[in-house]
Short mmCIF file of C-alpha atoms and ligand atoms in Angstrom, two decimals:
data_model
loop_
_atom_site.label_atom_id
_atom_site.label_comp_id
_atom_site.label_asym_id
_atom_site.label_seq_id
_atom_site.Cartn_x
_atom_site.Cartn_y
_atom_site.Cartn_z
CA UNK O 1 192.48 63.82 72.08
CA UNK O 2 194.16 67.45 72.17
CA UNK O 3 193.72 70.69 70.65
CA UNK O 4 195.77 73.68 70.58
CA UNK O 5 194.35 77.16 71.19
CA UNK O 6 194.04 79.68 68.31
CA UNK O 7 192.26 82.44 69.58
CA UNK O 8 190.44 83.21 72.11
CA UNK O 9 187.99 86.44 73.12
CA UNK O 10 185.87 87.99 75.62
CA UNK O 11 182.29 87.37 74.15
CA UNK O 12 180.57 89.24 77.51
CA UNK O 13 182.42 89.73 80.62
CA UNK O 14 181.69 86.78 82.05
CA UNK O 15 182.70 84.50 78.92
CA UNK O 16 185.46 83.47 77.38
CA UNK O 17 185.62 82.16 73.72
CA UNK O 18 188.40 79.57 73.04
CA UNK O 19 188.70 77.95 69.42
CA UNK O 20 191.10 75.13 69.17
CA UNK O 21 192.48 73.91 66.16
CA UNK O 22 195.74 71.32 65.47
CA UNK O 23 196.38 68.71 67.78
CA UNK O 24 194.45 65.18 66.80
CA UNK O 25 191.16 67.45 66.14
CA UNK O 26 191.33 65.20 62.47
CA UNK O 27 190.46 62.61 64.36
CA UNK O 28 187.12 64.69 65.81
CA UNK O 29 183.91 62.72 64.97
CA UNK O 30 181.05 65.14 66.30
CA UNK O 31 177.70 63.60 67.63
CA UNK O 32 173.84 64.56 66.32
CA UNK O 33 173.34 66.78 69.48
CA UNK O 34 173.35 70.45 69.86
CA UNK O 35 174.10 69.67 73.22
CA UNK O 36 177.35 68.15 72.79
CA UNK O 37 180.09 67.93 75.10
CA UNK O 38 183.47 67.10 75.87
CA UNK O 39 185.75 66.10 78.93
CA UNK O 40 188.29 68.58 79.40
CA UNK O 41 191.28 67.55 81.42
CA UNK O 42 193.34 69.60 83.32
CA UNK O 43 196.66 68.58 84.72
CA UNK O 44 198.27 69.88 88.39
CA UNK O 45 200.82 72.10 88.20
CA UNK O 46 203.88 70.07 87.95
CA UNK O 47 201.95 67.05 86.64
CA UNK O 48 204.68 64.37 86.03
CA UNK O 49 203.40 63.86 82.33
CA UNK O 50 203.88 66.19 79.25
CA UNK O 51 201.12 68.33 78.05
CA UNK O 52 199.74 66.33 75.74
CA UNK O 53 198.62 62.93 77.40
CA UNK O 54 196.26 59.94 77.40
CA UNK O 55 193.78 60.82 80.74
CA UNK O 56 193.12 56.95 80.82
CA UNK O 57 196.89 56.23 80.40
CA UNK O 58 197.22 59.02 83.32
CA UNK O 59 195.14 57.20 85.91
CA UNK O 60 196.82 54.05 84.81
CA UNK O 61 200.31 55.00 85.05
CA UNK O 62 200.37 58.18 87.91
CA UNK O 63 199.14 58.49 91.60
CA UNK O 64 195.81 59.85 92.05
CA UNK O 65 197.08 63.22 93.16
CA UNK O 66 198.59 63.98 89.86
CA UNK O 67 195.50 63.15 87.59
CA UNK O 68 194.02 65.93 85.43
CA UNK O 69 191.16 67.85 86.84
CA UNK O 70 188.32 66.50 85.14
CA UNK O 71 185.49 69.57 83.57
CA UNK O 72 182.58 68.98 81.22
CA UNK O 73 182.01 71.53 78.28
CA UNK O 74 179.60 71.61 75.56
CA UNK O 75 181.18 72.34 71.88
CA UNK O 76 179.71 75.50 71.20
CA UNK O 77 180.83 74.68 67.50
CA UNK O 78 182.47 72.33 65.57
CA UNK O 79 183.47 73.37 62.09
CA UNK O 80 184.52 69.97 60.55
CA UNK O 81 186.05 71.69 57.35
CA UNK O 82 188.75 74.01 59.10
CA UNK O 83 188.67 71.59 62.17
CA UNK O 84 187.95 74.22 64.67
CA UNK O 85 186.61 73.42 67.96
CA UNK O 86 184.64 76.18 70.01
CA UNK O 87 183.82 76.21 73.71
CA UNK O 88 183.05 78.99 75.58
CA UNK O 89 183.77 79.15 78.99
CA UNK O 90 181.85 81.16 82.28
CA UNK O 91 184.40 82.68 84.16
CA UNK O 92 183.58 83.18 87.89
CA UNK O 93 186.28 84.67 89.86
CA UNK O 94 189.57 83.20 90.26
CA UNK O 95 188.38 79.89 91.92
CA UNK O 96 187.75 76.78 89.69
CA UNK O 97 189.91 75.22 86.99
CA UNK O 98 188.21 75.44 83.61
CA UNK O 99 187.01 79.11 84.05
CA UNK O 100 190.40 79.97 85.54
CA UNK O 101 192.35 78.32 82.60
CA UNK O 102 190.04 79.97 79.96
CA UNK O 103 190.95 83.35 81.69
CA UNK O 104 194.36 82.84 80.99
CA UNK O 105 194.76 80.45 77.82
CA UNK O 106 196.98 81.58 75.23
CA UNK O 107 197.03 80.76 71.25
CA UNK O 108 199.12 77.72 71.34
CA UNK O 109 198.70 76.12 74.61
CA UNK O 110 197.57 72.60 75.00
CA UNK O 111 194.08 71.47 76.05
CA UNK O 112 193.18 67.23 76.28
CA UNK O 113 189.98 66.21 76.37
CA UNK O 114 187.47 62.84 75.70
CA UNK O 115 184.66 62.77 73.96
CA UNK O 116 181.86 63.99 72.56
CA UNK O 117 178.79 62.71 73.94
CA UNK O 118 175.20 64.26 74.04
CA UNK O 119 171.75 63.74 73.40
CA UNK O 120 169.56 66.43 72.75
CA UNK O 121 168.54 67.78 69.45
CA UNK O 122 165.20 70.05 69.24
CA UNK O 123 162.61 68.05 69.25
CA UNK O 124 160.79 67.74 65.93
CA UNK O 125 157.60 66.31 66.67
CA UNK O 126 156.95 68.86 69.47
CA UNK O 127 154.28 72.10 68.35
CA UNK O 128 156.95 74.53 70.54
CA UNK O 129 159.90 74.34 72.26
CA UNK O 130 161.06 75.59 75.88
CA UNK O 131 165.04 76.36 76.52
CA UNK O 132 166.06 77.90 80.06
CA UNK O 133 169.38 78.24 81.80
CA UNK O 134 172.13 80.21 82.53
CA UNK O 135 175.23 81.48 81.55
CA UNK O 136 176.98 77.54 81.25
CA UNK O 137 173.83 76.18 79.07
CA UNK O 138 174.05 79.14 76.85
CA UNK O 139 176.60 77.39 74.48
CA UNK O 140 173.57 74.41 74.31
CA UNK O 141 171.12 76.84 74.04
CA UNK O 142 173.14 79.05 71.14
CA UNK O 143 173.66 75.47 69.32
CA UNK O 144 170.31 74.51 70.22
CA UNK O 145 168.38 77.71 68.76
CA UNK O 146 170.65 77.28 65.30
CA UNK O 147 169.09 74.13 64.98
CA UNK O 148 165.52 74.81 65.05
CA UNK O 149 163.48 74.73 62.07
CA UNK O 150 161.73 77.34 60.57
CA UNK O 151 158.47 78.39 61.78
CA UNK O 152 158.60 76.26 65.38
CA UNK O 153 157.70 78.76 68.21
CA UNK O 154 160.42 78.59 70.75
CA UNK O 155 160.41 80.36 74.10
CA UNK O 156 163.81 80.92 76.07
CA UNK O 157 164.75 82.19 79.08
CA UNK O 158 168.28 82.82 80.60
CA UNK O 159 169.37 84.29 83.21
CA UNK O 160 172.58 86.63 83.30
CA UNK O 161 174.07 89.42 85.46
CA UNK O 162 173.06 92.44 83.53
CA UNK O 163 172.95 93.62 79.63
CA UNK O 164 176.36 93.43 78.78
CA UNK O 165 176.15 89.88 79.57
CA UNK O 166 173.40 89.59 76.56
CA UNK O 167 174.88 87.97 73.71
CA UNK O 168 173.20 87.86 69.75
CA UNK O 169 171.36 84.16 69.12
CA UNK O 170 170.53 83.34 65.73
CA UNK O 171 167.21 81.15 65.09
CA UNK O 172 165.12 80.42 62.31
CA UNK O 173 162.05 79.56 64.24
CA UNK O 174 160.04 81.92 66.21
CA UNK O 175 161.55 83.13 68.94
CA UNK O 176 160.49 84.79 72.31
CA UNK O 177 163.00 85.27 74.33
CA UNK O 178 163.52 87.52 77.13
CA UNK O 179 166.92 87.69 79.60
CA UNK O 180 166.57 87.37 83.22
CA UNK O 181 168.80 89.41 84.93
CA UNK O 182 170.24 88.64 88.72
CA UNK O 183 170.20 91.56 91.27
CA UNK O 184 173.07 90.37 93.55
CA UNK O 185 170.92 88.58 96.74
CA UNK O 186 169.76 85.40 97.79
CA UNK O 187 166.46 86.28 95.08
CA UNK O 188 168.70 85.12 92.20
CA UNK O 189 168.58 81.83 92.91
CA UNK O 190 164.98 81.49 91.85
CA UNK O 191 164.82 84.27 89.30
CA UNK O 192 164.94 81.80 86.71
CA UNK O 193 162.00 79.47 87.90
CA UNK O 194 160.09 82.94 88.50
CA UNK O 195 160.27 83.59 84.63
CA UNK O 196 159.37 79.80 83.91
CA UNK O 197 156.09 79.99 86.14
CA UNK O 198 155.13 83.62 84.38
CA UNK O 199 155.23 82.27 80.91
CA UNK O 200 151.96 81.86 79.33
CA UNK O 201 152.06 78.40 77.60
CA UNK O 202 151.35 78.31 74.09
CA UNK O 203 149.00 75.33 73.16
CA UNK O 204 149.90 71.90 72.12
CA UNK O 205 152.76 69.83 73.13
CA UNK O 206 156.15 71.32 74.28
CA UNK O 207 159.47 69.60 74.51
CA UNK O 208 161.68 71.47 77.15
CA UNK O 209 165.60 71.90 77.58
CA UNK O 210 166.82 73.27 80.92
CA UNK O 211 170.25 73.03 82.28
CA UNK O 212 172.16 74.97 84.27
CA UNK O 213 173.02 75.30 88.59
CA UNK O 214 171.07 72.50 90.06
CA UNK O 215 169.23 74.19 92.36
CA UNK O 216 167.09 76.22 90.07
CA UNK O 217 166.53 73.61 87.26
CA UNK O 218 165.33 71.31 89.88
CA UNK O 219 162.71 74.02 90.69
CA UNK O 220 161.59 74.67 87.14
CA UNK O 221 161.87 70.52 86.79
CA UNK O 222 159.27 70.27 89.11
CA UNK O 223 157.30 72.80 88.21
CA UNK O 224 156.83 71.27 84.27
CA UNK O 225 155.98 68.75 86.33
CA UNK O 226 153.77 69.18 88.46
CA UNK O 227 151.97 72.76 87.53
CA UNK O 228 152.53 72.20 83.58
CA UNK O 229 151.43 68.42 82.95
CA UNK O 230 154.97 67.66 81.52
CA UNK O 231 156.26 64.19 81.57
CA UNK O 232 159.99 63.42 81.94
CA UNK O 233 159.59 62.49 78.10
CA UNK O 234 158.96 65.99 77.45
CA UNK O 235 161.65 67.16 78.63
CA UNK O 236 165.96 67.34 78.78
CA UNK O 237 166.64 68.92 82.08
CA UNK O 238 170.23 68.48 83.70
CA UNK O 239 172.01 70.09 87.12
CA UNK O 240 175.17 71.14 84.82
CA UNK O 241 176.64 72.44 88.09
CA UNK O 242 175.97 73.40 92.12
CA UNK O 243 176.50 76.69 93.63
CA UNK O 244 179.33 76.66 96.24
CA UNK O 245 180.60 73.58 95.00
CA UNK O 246 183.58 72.38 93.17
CA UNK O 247 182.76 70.18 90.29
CA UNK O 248 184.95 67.43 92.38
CA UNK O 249 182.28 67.99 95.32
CA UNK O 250 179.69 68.39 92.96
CA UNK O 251 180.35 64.71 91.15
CA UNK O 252 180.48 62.78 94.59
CA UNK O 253 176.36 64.23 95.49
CA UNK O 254 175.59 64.39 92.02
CA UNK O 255 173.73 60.97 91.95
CA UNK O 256 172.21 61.28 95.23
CA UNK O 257 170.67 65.05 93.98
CA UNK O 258 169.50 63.42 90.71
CA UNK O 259 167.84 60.60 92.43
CA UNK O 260 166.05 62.62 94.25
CA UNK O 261 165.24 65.17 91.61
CA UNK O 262 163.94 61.88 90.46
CA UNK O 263 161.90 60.91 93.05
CA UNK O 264 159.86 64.86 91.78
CA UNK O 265 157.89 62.80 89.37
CA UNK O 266 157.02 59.90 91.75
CA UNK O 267 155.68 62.91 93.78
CA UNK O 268 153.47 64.78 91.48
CA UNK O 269 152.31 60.77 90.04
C1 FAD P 301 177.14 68.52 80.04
C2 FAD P 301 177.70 69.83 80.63
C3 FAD P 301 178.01 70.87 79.76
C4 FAD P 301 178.51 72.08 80.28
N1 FAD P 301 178.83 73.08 79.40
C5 FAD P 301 179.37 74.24 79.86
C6 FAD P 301 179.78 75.27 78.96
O1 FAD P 301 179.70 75.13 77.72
N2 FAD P 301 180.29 76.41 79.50
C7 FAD P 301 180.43 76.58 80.85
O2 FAD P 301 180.93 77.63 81.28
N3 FAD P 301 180.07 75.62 81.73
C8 FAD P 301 179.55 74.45 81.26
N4 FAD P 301 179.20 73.45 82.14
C9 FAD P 301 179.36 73.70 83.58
C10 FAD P 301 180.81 73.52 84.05
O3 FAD P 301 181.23 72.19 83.81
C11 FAD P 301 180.84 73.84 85.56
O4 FAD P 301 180.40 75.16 85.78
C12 FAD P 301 182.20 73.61 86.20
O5 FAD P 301 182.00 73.50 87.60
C13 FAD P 301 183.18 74.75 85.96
O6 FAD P 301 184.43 74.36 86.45
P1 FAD P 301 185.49 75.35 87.12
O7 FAD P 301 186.74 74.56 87.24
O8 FAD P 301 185.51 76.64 86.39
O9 FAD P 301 184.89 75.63 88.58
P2 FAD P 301 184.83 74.61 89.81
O10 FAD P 301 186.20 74.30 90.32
O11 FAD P 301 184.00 73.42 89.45
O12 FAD P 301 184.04 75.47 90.92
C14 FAD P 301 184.65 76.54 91.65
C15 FAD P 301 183.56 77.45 92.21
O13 FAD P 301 182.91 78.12 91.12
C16 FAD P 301 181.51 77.90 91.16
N5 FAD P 301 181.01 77.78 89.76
C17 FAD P 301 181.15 76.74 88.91
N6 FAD P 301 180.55 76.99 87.73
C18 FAD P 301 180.02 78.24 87.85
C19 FAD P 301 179.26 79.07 86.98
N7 FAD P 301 178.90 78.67 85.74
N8 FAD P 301 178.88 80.30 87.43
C20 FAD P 301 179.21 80.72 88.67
N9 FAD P 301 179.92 79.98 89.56
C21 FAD P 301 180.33 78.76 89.14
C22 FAD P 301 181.33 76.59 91.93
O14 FAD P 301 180.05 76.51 92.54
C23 FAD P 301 182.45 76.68 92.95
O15 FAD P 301 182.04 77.45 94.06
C24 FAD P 301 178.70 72.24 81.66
C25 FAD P 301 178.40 71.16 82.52
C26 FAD P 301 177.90 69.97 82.01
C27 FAD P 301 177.59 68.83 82.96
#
């Protein structure tokens, strides 16, 4: 499937905003997820294939070297009735491809992608909710937060790089929420699982949604683990990316990482 952007806009300055419209996006059928996401790809410069293309068809049909760059996003919104799609992209410097093409995407220009796919919607059995993560599960979280019924205490954590990284989140429920904010050294990294162990716990059953760099959530995984008496059930937690990796180098440890994020329950039984 394609899109074409229609606008884009600096939501903090470390996010981009891009809403596609046109392309096949009548053919969009969204999933029951607030963390939905898509497979954005992005071709090489010179890529012997127009703009618009069929990734599958790609891999079939080109060398290797030529395939699209492959990039998971979650759809920060999906209106179905003006068929606009919304991601919104970290940027991080000028390395990477997604943040990189976000920084420079102009109304008009061309962006494939598969999907969606997703699982997690807040959890309505659960007395209150926990969300954590940084700057890329802030789209999920946003979505996430819109989603939860009235009245359902939610607590949320993220971590950013200051308060003009802060961004508005709208919620019926009862929120806490505080921002974590990093202070440029090698502290940052577990900032966020810092904030998670602080929290006082209301009572009663929680159902927990952390995502973000792998590192940390695997800390705060294992801390709902084995400090707060979750179960895996409890809880969606997912490495959405690893710091000083490319998502390529990220994708070939990936399962290796999760297994043995995995092997965190065997540990605490
Ligand atoms: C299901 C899912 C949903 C996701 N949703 C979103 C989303 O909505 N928005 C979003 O921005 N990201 C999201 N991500 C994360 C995103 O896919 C990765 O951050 C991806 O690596 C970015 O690609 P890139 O081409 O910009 O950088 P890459 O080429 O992959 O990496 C280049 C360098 O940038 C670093 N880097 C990558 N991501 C970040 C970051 N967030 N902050 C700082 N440094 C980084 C890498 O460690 C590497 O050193 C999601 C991931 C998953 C699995």
């Amino acid at each position: 499937m394609h899109g074409r952007v229609v606008e884009t806009s600096r939501i903090t300055p470390s996010m981009v905003r891009v809403v596609l419209g046109g392309g096949d996006l009548d053919r969009f059928t969204m999933v029951e997820a607030t963390d939905a996401y898509v497979n954005l790809a992005f071709p090489p410069d010179g890529a012997p294939y127009g703009a618009v293309f069929e990734p599958a068809q790609v891999r079939d049909e080109h060398p290797q070297e030529t395939w699209p760059a492959r990039r998971r996003y979650t759809v920060r919104d999906w209106d179905a009735d003006r068929q606009r799609l919304t991601i919104d992209f970290v940027v991080h410097g000028d390395t990477g491809v997604a943040g990189a093409w976000a920084m420079s995407a102009r109304p008009g220009d061309v962006l494939v992608f598969e999907g969606p796919s997703g699982g997690y919607v807040p959890e309505p059995e659960a007395h209150w909710l926990l969300m954590v993560g940084d700057e890329s599960a802030l789209p999920a979280i946003a979505a996430s937060l819109e989603a939860v019924p009235a009245g359902t205490t939610t607590l949320v954590r993220l971590l950013c790089d200051g308060p003009e990284h802060e961004v508005d989140l709208a919620c019926a429920g009862d929120v806490e929420l505080a921002w974590v904010h990093r202070r440029g050294d090698e502290r940052d990294e577990s900032l966020l699982a810092e904030a998670v162990r602080d929290l006082t716990f209301p009572p009663g059953p929680v159902h927990a949604f952390v995502h973000g760099e792998a590192d940390e959530i695997r800390q705060i995984r294992r801390h709902l683990l084995a400090d707060r008496g979750l179960t895996r059930q409890d809880m969606s937690c997912s490495p959405y990316w690893r710091r000083d990796m490319t998502d390529e180098a990220w994708r070939k440890v990936k399962r290796d990482f999760v297994a043995a994020m995995e092997d965190d329950v065997a540990l605490t039984g």
